[in-house]
PDB file of C-alpha atoms in Angstrom:
ATOM      1  CA  GLY X 210       9.217  -1.393  18.450  1.00 57.00           C
ATOM      2  CA  ALA X 211      11.354  -1.555  15.119  1.00 84.00           C
ATOM      3  CA  GLY X 212       9.329  -1.038  12.034  1.00 94.00           C
ATOM      4  CA  VAL X 213       9.754  -2.768   8.563  1.00 96.00           C
ATOM      5  CA  SER X 214      13.081  -1.373   7.183  1.00 97.00           C
ATOM      6  CA  GLN X 215      14.201  -0.972   3.663  1.00 97.00           C
ATOM      7  CA  SER X 216      17.706  -0.724   2.146  1.00 97.00           C
ATOM      8  CA  PRO X 217      18.959   1.325   0.438  1.00 97.00           C
ATOM      9  CA  SER X 218      16.537   4.164   0.362  1.00 96.00           C
ATOM     10  CA  ASN X 219      17.652   5.475  -2.724  1.00 97.00           C
ATOM     11  CA  LYS X 220      19.177   3.848  -5.851  1.00 98.00           C
ATOM     12  CA  VAL X 221      20.454   5.362  -8.894  1.00 98.00           C
ATOM     13  CA  THR X 222      21.541   3.158 -11.610  1.00 98.00           C
ATOM     14  CA  GLU X 223      22.100   2.952 -15.224  1.00 98.00           C
ATOM     15  CA  LYS X 224      20.070   1.022 -17.708  1.00 98.00           C
ATOM     16  CA  GLY X 225      21.108  -2.644 -18.053  1.00 98.00           C
ATOM     17  CA  LYS X 226      22.570  -2.751 -14.746  1.00 98.00           C
ATOM     18  CA  ASP X 227      20.919  -5.242 -12.075  1.00 98.00           C
ATOM     19  CA  VAL X 228      20.168  -3.903  -8.858  1.00 98.00           C
ATOM     20  CA  GLU X 229      18.774  -5.247  -5.220  1.00 98.00           C
ATOM     21  CA  LEU X 230      16.867  -4.018  -2.819  1.00 98.00           C
ATOM     22  CA  ARG X 231      16.072  -5.565   0.464  1.00 98.00           C
ATOM     23  CA  CYS X 232      13.510  -5.503   3.090  1.00 98.00           C
ATOM     24  CA  ASP X 233      13.802  -6.594   6.593  1.00 97.00           C
ATOM     25  CA  PRO X 234      10.003  -6.998   7.865  1.00 97.00           C
ATOM     26  CA  ILE X 235       9.091  -6.553  11.322  1.00 95.00           C
ATOM     27  CA  SER X 236      10.208  -9.171  13.421  1.00 94.00           C
ATOM     28  CA  GLY X 237       7.852 -12.308  14.075  1.00 92.00           C
ATOM     29  CA  HIS X 238       5.837 -11.732  10.885  1.00 93.00           C
ATOM     30  CA  THR X 239       5.611 -14.644   8.403  1.00 92.00           C
ATOM     31  CA  ALA X 240       3.735 -12.683   5.483  1.00 93.00           C
ATOM     32  CA  LEU X 241       5.964 -10.179   3.140  1.00 95.00           C
ATOM     33  CA  TYR X 242       4.693  -8.400   0.142  1.00 96.00           C
ATOM     34  CA  TRP X 243       6.214  -5.938  -2.244  1.00 97.00           C
ATOM     35  CA  TYR X 244       4.752  -3.598  -3.998  1.00 97.00           C
ATOM     36  CA  ARG X 245       5.613  -0.801  -6.490  1.00 97.00           C
ATOM     37  CA  GLN X 246       4.558   2.946  -6.500  1.00 94.00           C
ATOM     38  CA  SER X 247       5.088   4.847  -9.551  1.00 92.00           C
ATOM     39  CA  LEU X 248       3.212   7.874 -11.018  1.00 83.00           C
ATOM     40  CA  GLY X 249       1.503   6.380 -14.167  1.00 74.00           C
ATOM     41  CA  GLN X 250       0.611   3.239 -12.466  1.00 78.00           C
ATOM     42  CA  GLY X 251      -0.094   4.014  -8.820  1.00 86.00           C
ATOM     43  CA  LEU X 252       0.306   1.208  -6.113  1.00 93.00           C
ATOM     44  CA  GLU X 253       0.821  -1.964  -7.296  1.00 94.00           C
ATOM     45  CA  PHE X 254       1.178  -5.464  -6.034  1.00 95.00           C
ATOM     46  CA  LEU X 255       4.214  -7.342  -7.054  1.00 97.00           C
ATOM     47  CA  ILE X 256       4.856 -10.561  -4.958  1.00 96.00           C
ATOM     48  CA  TYR X 257       3.536 -12.108  -1.168  1.00 94.00           C
ATOM     49  CA  PHE X 258       5.690 -14.680   0.574  1.00 94.00           C
ATOM     50  CA  GLN X 259       4.433 -16.505   3.472  1.00 92.00           C
ATOM     51  CA  GLY X 260       7.265 -17.832   4.954  1.00 93.00           C
ATOM     52  CA  ASN X 261      10.247 -18.638   2.480  1.00 95.00           C
ATOM     53  CA  SER X 262       7.391 -19.411   0.017  1.00 93.00           C
ATOM     54  CA  ALA X 263       5.847 -17.202  -2.758  1.00 93.00           C
ATOM     55  CA  PRO X 264       2.102 -18.564  -3.261  1.00 90.00           C
ATOM     56  CA  ASP X 265       1.293 -15.448  -5.408  1.00 91.00           C
ATOM     57  CA  LYS X 266       3.881 -14.127  -7.583  1.00 94.00           C
ATOM     58  CA  SER X 267       1.339 -12.618 -10.314  1.00 92.00           C
ATOM     59  CA  GLY X 268       2.482  -8.907  -9.879  1.00 94.00           C
ATOM     60  CA  LEU X 269       6.081  -9.245 -11.276  1.00 97.00           C
ATOM     61  CA  PRO X 270       5.921  -7.340 -14.301  1.00 95.00           C
ATOM     62  CA  SER X 271       8.598  -9.495 -16.237  1.00 95.00           C
ATOM     63  CA  ASP X 272      10.564 -12.240 -15.922  1.00 96.00           C
ATOM     64  CA  ARG X 273      13.623  -9.918 -15.195  1.00 98.00           C
ATOM     65  CA  PHE X 274      11.925  -9.220 -11.812  1.00 98.00           C
ATOM     66  CA  SER X 275      12.452 -11.973  -9.110  1.00 98.00           C
ATOM     67  CA  ALA X 276      12.390 -12.099  -5.086  1.00 98.00           C
ATOM     68  CA  GLU X 277      13.201 -14.594  -2.477  1.00 97.00           C
ATOM     69  CA  ARG X 278      12.967 -14.384   0.987  1.00 97.00           C
ATOM     70  CA  THR X 279      15.038 -16.451   3.364  1.00 93.00           C
ATOM     71  CA  GLY X 280      14.933 -17.765   7.004  1.00 91.00           C
ATOM     72  CA  GLY X 281      11.454 -16.391   7.051  1.00 88.00           C
ATOM     73  CA  SER X 282      12.723 -12.993   7.673  1.00 94.00           C
ATOM     74  CA  VAL X 283      14.912 -11.096   5.090  1.00 97.00           C
ATOM     75  CA  SER X 284      13.357 -10.361   1.447  1.00 98.00           C
ATOM     76  CA  THR X 285      15.391  -9.385  -1.561  1.00 98.00           C
ATOM     77  CA  LEU X 286      14.015  -7.701  -4.848  1.00 98.00           C
ATOM     78  CA  THR X 287      16.252  -8.306  -7.717  1.00 98.00           C
ATOM     79  CA  ILE X 288      15.499  -6.401 -11.290  1.00 98.00           C
ATOM     80  CA  GLN X 289      17.791  -7.368 -13.604  1.00 98.00           C
ATOM     81  CA  ARG X 290      19.010  -5.472 -16.820  1.00 98.00           C
ATOM     82  CA  THR X 291      16.851  -2.637 -15.706  1.00 98.00           C
ATOM     83  CA  GLN X 292      14.921  -0.323 -17.891  1.00 97.00           C
ATOM     84  CA  GLN X 293      13.891   3.358 -17.228  1.00 96.00           C
ATOM     85  CA  GLU X 294      10.284   2.209 -16.812  1.00 95.00           C
ATOM     86  CA  ASP X 295      11.293   0.399 -13.582  1.00 97.00           C
ATOM     87  CA  SER X 296      12.161   3.581 -12.085  1.00 97.00           C
ATOM     88  CA  ALA X 297       9.456   4.143  -9.292  1.00 97.00           C
ATOM     89  CA  VAL X 298       9.493   3.503  -5.088  1.00 96.00           C
ATOM     90  CA  TYR X 299       9.222  -0.163  -4.371  1.00 97.00           C
ATOM     91  CA  LEU X 300       7.637  -0.830  -1.123  1.00 96.00           C
ATOM     92  CA  CYS X 301       7.710  -3.762   1.210  1.00 97.00           C
ATOM     93  CA  ALA X 302       5.213  -4.567   3.555  1.00 96.00           C
ATOM     94  CA  SER X 303       4.713  -7.174   6.395  1.00 95.00           C
ATOM     95  CA  SER X 304       1.883  -8.937   8.366  1.00 93.00           C
ATOM     96  CA  LEU X 305       1.593 -11.358  11.137  1.00 90.00           C
ATOM     97  CA  GLY X 306       0.490 -13.918   9.177  1.00 82.00           C
ATOM     98  CA  PRO X 307      -2.758 -14.745   6.313  1.00 72.00           C
ATOM     99  CA  GLY X 308      -5.225 -14.576   9.400  1.00 63.00           C
ATOM    100  CA  SER X 309      -3.991 -10.912   9.844  1.00 56.00           C
ATOM    101  CA  TYR X 310      -4.710  -8.818   7.357  1.00 71.00           C
ATOM    102  CA  GLU X 311      -3.196  -5.443   8.398  1.00 88.00           C
ATOM    103  CA  GLN X 312       0.188  -4.840   6.503  1.00 93.00           C
ATOM    104  CA  TYR X 313       2.999  -2.752   7.899  1.00 94.00           C
ATOM    105  CA  PHE X 314       4.766  -0.804   5.277  1.00 95.00           C
ATOM    106  CA  GLY X 315       8.240   0.232   5.153  1.00 95.00           C
ATOM    107  CA  PRO X 316       9.962   3.484   4.004  1.00 94.00           C
ATOM    108  CA  GLY X 317      10.295   2.346   0.413  1.00 95.00           C
ATOM    109  CA  THR X 318      13.271   2.532  -1.909  1.00 97.00           C
ATOM    110  CA  ARG X 319      13.545   4.979  -4.954  1.00 96.00           C
ATOM    111  CA  LEU X 320      14.852   3.473  -7.632  1.00 98.00           C
ATOM    112  CA  THR X 321      16.097   5.812 -10.523  1.00 97.00           C
ATOM    113  CA  VAL X 322      17.081   4.169 -13.668  1.00 97.00           C
ATOM    114  CA  THR X 323      19.331   6.786 -16.126  1.00 96.00           C
TER     115      THR X 323
ATOM    116  CA  ALA D  96     -11.976  -9.769  -8.738  1.00 75.00           C
ATOM    117  CA  GLN D  97     -11.477  -6.614  -6.300  1.00 84.00           C
ATOM    118  CA  SER D  98     -11.309  -3.024  -6.863  1.00 89.00           C
ATOM    119  CA  VAL D  99     -11.231   0.153  -5.581  1.00 94.00           C
ATOM    120  CA  THR D 100     -12.354   3.441  -6.956  1.00 95.00           C
ATOM    121  CA  GLN D 101     -11.292   6.794  -5.165  1.00 96.00           C
ATOM    122  CA  LEU D 102     -13.388   9.812  -6.295  1.00 92.00           C
ATOM    123  CA  GLY D 103     -11.217  12.932  -6.615  1.00 92.00           C
ATOM    124  CA  SER D 104      -7.279  12.692  -7.092  1.00 93.00           C
ATOM    125  CA  HIS D 105      -7.215  16.023  -5.252  1.00 96.00           C
ATOM    126  CA  VAL D 106      -9.476  17.548  -2.765  1.00 97.00           C
ATOM    127  CA  SER D 107      -8.765  20.648  -0.811  1.00 97.00           C
ATOM    128  CA  VAL D 108     -10.538  21.857   2.559  1.00 97.00           C
ATOM    129  CA  SER D 109     -10.159  24.982   4.793  1.00 97.00           C
ATOM    130  CA  GLU D 110      -8.465  24.316   8.334  1.00 97.00           C
ATOM    131  CA  GLY D 111     -11.263  23.322  11.056  1.00 97.00           C
ATOM    132  CA  ALA D 112     -13.673  22.245   8.124  1.00 98.00           C
ATOM    133  CA  LEU D 113     -14.998  18.721   7.449  1.00 98.00           C
ATOM    134  CA  VAL D 114     -12.807  15.924   5.612  1.00 98.00           C
ATOM    135  CA  LEU D 115     -14.507  13.514   3.461  1.00 98.00           C
ATOM    136  CA  LEU D 116     -12.259  11.090   0.898  1.00 98.00           C
ATOM    137  CA  ARG D 117     -14.355   9.221  -1.013  1.00 98.00           C
ATOM    138  CA  CYS D 118     -14.039   5.084  -1.818  1.00 97.00           C
ATOM    139  CA  ASN D 119     -15.933   2.450  -3.148  1.00 96.00           C
ATOM    140  CA  TYR D 120     -14.908  -0.860  -3.862  1.00 94.00           C
ATOM    141  CA  SER D 121     -16.172  -3.980  -5.608  1.00 91.00           C
ATOM    142  CA  SER D 122     -15.660  -7.534  -3.981  1.00 83.00           C
ATOM    143  CA  SER D 123     -17.059 -10.733  -4.561  1.00 78.00           C
ATOM    144  CA  VAL D 124     -16.530 -11.511  -0.893  1.00 78.00           C
ATOM    145  CA  PRO D 125     -17.312  -9.787   1.865  1.00 80.00           C
ATOM    146  CA  PRO D 126     -14.160  -7.200   1.883  1.00 84.00           C
ATOM    147  CA  TYR D 127     -11.579  -6.309   4.334  1.00 89.00           C
ATOM    148  CA  LEU D 128     -11.138  -2.444   3.857  1.00 92.00           C
ATOM    149  CA  PHE D 129      -8.369  -0.295   4.735  1.00 94.00           C
ATOM    150  CA  TRP D 130      -7.478   3.438   4.840  1.00 97.00           C
ATOM    151  CA  TYR D 131      -3.319   4.157   4.446  1.00 97.00           C
ATOM    152  CA  VAL D 132      -2.119   7.694   4.815  1.00 97.00           C
ATOM    153  CA  GLN D 133       1.367   8.833   2.989  1.00 95.00           C
ATOM    154  CA  TYR D 134       3.097  11.833   4.134  1.00 92.00           C
ATOM    155  CA  PRO D 135       5.730  13.022   1.491  1.00 86.00           C
ATOM    156  CA  ASN D 136       8.818  11.020   1.040  1.00 81.00           C
ATOM    157  CA  GLN D 137       7.201   8.183   3.415  1.00 85.00           C
ATOM    158  CA  GLY D 138       5.747   4.889   3.381  1.00 88.00           C
ATOM    159  CA  LEU D 139       2.310   4.232   4.230  1.00 94.00           C
ATOM    160  CA  GLN D 140       0.575   4.341   7.431  1.00 95.00           C
ATOM    161  CA  LEU D 141      -2.815   2.619   8.672  1.00 95.00           C
ATOM    162  CA  LEU D 142      -5.244   4.781   9.539  1.00 97.00           C
ATOM    163  CA  LEU D 143      -8.074   2.199  10.113  1.00 95.00           C
ATOM    164  CA  LYS D 144      -9.482  -0.878   8.875  1.00 93.00           C
ATOM    165  CA  TYR D 145     -12.546  -2.487   8.798  1.00 92.00           C
ATOM    166  CA  THR D 146     -12.787  -6.427   9.039  1.00 86.00           C
ATOM    167  CA  SER D 147     -16.608  -7.435   9.412  1.00 78.00           C
ATOM    168  CA  ALA D 148     -16.845  -6.087  12.698  1.00 77.00           C
ATOM    169  CA  ALA D 149     -18.297  -2.674  13.904  1.00 85.00           C
ATOM    170  CA  THR D 150     -19.452  -1.043  10.296  1.00 89.00           C
ATOM    171  CA  LEU D 151     -18.366   2.458  11.987  1.00 95.00           C
ATOM    172  CA  VAL D 152     -14.800   2.356  12.478  1.00 95.00           C
ATOM    173  CA  LYS D 153     -12.587   5.175  14.212  1.00 96.00           C
ATOM    174  CA  GLY D 154      -8.989   5.111  13.225  1.00 95.00           C
ATOM    175  CA  ILE D 155      -5.851   7.520  14.452  1.00 95.00           C
ATOM    176  CA  ASN D 156      -5.711  11.271  14.302  1.00 94.00           C
ATOM    177  CA  GLY D 157      -9.329  11.210  14.633  1.00 96.00           C
ATOM    178  CA  PHE D 158     -10.266   9.809  11.390  1.00 98.00           C
ATOM    179  CA  GLU D 159     -13.214   7.643  10.950  1.00 97.00           C
ATOM    180  CA  ALA D 160     -14.790   5.591   7.981  1.00 97.00           C
ATOM    181  CA  GLU D 161     -18.418   4.027   7.747  1.00 95.00           C
ATOM    182  CA  PHE D 162     -18.492   0.927   5.947  1.00 94.00           C
ATOM    183  CA  LYS D 163     -22.119   0.904   3.824  1.00 93.00           C
ATOM    184  CA  LYS D 164     -22.882  -2.639   2.354  1.00 90.00           C
ATOM    185  CA  SER D 165     -25.565  -1.185  -0.141  1.00 91.00           C
ATOM    186  CA  GLU D 166     -23.443   1.488  -1.459  1.00 93.00           C
ATOM    187  CA  THR D 167     -20.461  -0.603  -1.519  1.00 94.00           C
ATOM    188  CA  SER D 168     -18.643   2.471  -0.118  1.00 95.00           C
ATOM    189  CA  PHE D 169     -16.299   3.100   2.865  1.00 96.00           C
ATOM    190  CA  HIS D 170     -15.714   6.991   3.024  1.00 97.00           C
ATOM    191  CA  LEU D 171     -13.112   8.285   5.190  1.00 98.00           C
ATOM    192  CA  THR D 172     -14.009  11.772   7.374  1.00 98.00           C
ATOM    193  CA  LYS D 173     -12.637  13.910  10.114  1.00 98.00           C
ATOM    194  CA  PRO D 174     -14.792  16.324  11.391  1.00 97.00           C
ATOM    195  CA  SER D 175     -12.290  19.293  11.695  1.00 97.00           C
ATOM    196  CA  ALA D 176      -9.145  19.143   9.078  1.00 98.00           C
ATOM    197  CA  HIS D 177      -5.832  20.000  10.679  1.00 97.00           C
ATOM    198  CA  MET D 178      -3.063  21.647   8.656  1.00 96.00           C
ATOM    199  CA  SER D 179      -0.875  18.412   9.713  1.00 95.00           C
ATOM    200  CA  ASP D 180      -3.849  16.248   7.880  1.00 97.00           C
ATOM    201  CA  ALA D 181      -2.224  17.423   4.253  1.00 97.00           C
ATOM    202  CA  ALA D 182      -0.833  14.165   3.262  1.00 96.00           C
ATOM    203  CA  GLU D 183      -1.905  11.437   0.256  1.00 96.00           C
ATOM    204  CA  TYR D 184      -4.582   8.914   1.463  1.00 97.00           C
ATOM    205  CA  PHE D 185      -4.934   5.325  -0.355  1.00 97.00           C
ATOM    206  CA  CYS D 186      -8.159   3.359   0.090  1.00 96.00           C
ATOM    207  CA  ALA D 187      -7.475  -0.460  -0.320  1.00 94.00           C
ATOM    208  CA  VAL D 188      -9.169  -3.941  -0.627  1.00 91.00           C
ATOM    209  CA  SER D 189      -7.570  -6.940   0.786  1.00 87.00           C
ATOM    210  CA  ASP D 190      -7.994  -9.629  -2.137  1.00 80.00           C
ATOM    211  CA  ARG D 191      -8.691 -12.776  -0.076  1.00 72.00           C
ATOM    212  CA  GLY D 192      -8.391 -14.967  -3.085  1.00 70.00           C
ATOM    213  CA  PRO D 193      -6.494 -18.291  -2.964  1.00 69.00           C
ATOM    214  CA  GLY D 194      -2.945 -18.158  -1.602  1.00 70.00           C
ATOM    215  CA  THR D 195      -2.966 -14.504  -1.794  1.00 77.00           C
ATOM    216  CA  TYR D 196      -3.697 -11.769   0.872  1.00 82.00           C
ATOM    217  CA  LYS D 197      -2.199  -8.863  -1.228  1.00 88.00           C
ATOM    218  CA  TYR D 198      -3.998  -5.296  -1.370  1.00 92.00           C
ATOM    219  CA  ILE D 199      -5.527  -3.693  -4.267  1.00 92.00           C
ATOM    220  CA  PHE D 200      -5.139   0.061  -3.767  1.00 95.00           C
ATOM    221  CA  GLY D 201      -7.201   2.822  -5.348  1.00 95.00           C
ATOM    222  CA  THR D 202      -5.255   5.820  -7.253  1.00 94.00           C
ATOM    223  CA  GLY D 203      -5.176   8.101  -4.127  1.00 95.00           C
ATOM    224  CA  THR D 204      -6.809  11.148  -3.096  1.00 96.00           C
ATOM    225  CA  ARG D 205      -4.064  14.075  -2.044  1.00 96.00           C
ATOM    226  CA  LEU D 206      -5.619  16.127   0.527  1.00 97.00           C
ATOM    227  CA  LYS D 207      -4.627  19.907   0.834  1.00 97.00           C
ATOM    228  CA  VAL D 208      -5.215  22.037   3.991  1.00 97.00           C
ATOM    229  CA  LEU D 209      -6.052  25.797   3.570  1.00 97.00           C
ATOM    230  CA  ALA D 210      -4.995  28.090   6.296  1.00 94.00           C
TER     231      ALA D 210
END
């Protein structure tokens, strides 16, 4: 079946611009997660959605970062006024729900801020 | 708070040799543990998981891991390395705190397989 998909696969943007990253989870998965993977920081949690609610936003690094999820499906991660330190691979994962701990990961979006 | 330590950021083995990748965890609750593999320019693929059932867990591609509570370890092994096993491996613990099920990842181990 279809896995988690993310778009775009690559994004190059200028410092100060806003970017939107999209995640399409596996159909029927109610839980959705965003992580960031960078050379200096490894794999870091950003935000967790259960349905359209985000009970855990503790990993968002600043108020420039926000995310939403609509219809219990697609999620968008928005970074405003991008900085060079935002350059990383942004990974999305989904799971059946809070009772299922196995997360399925998408291929990621590589963001480069110039 | 939960945490994961992976000893050895780089491991090299000869083709056909035993693979051993180390993972130690810290958890205030019975842990749920995972091993993922990441091939270049790809996302993470689940190898195996431990969720409080059998302590010896078998996964895909011939990998297995043993949960040892007394040693707080969840090391990943494979009896005979194959060239296709070259990748980066991540150990993770599920942080089952109130209102969250996020993963806490180790820093990863890059496995190199020598011909």
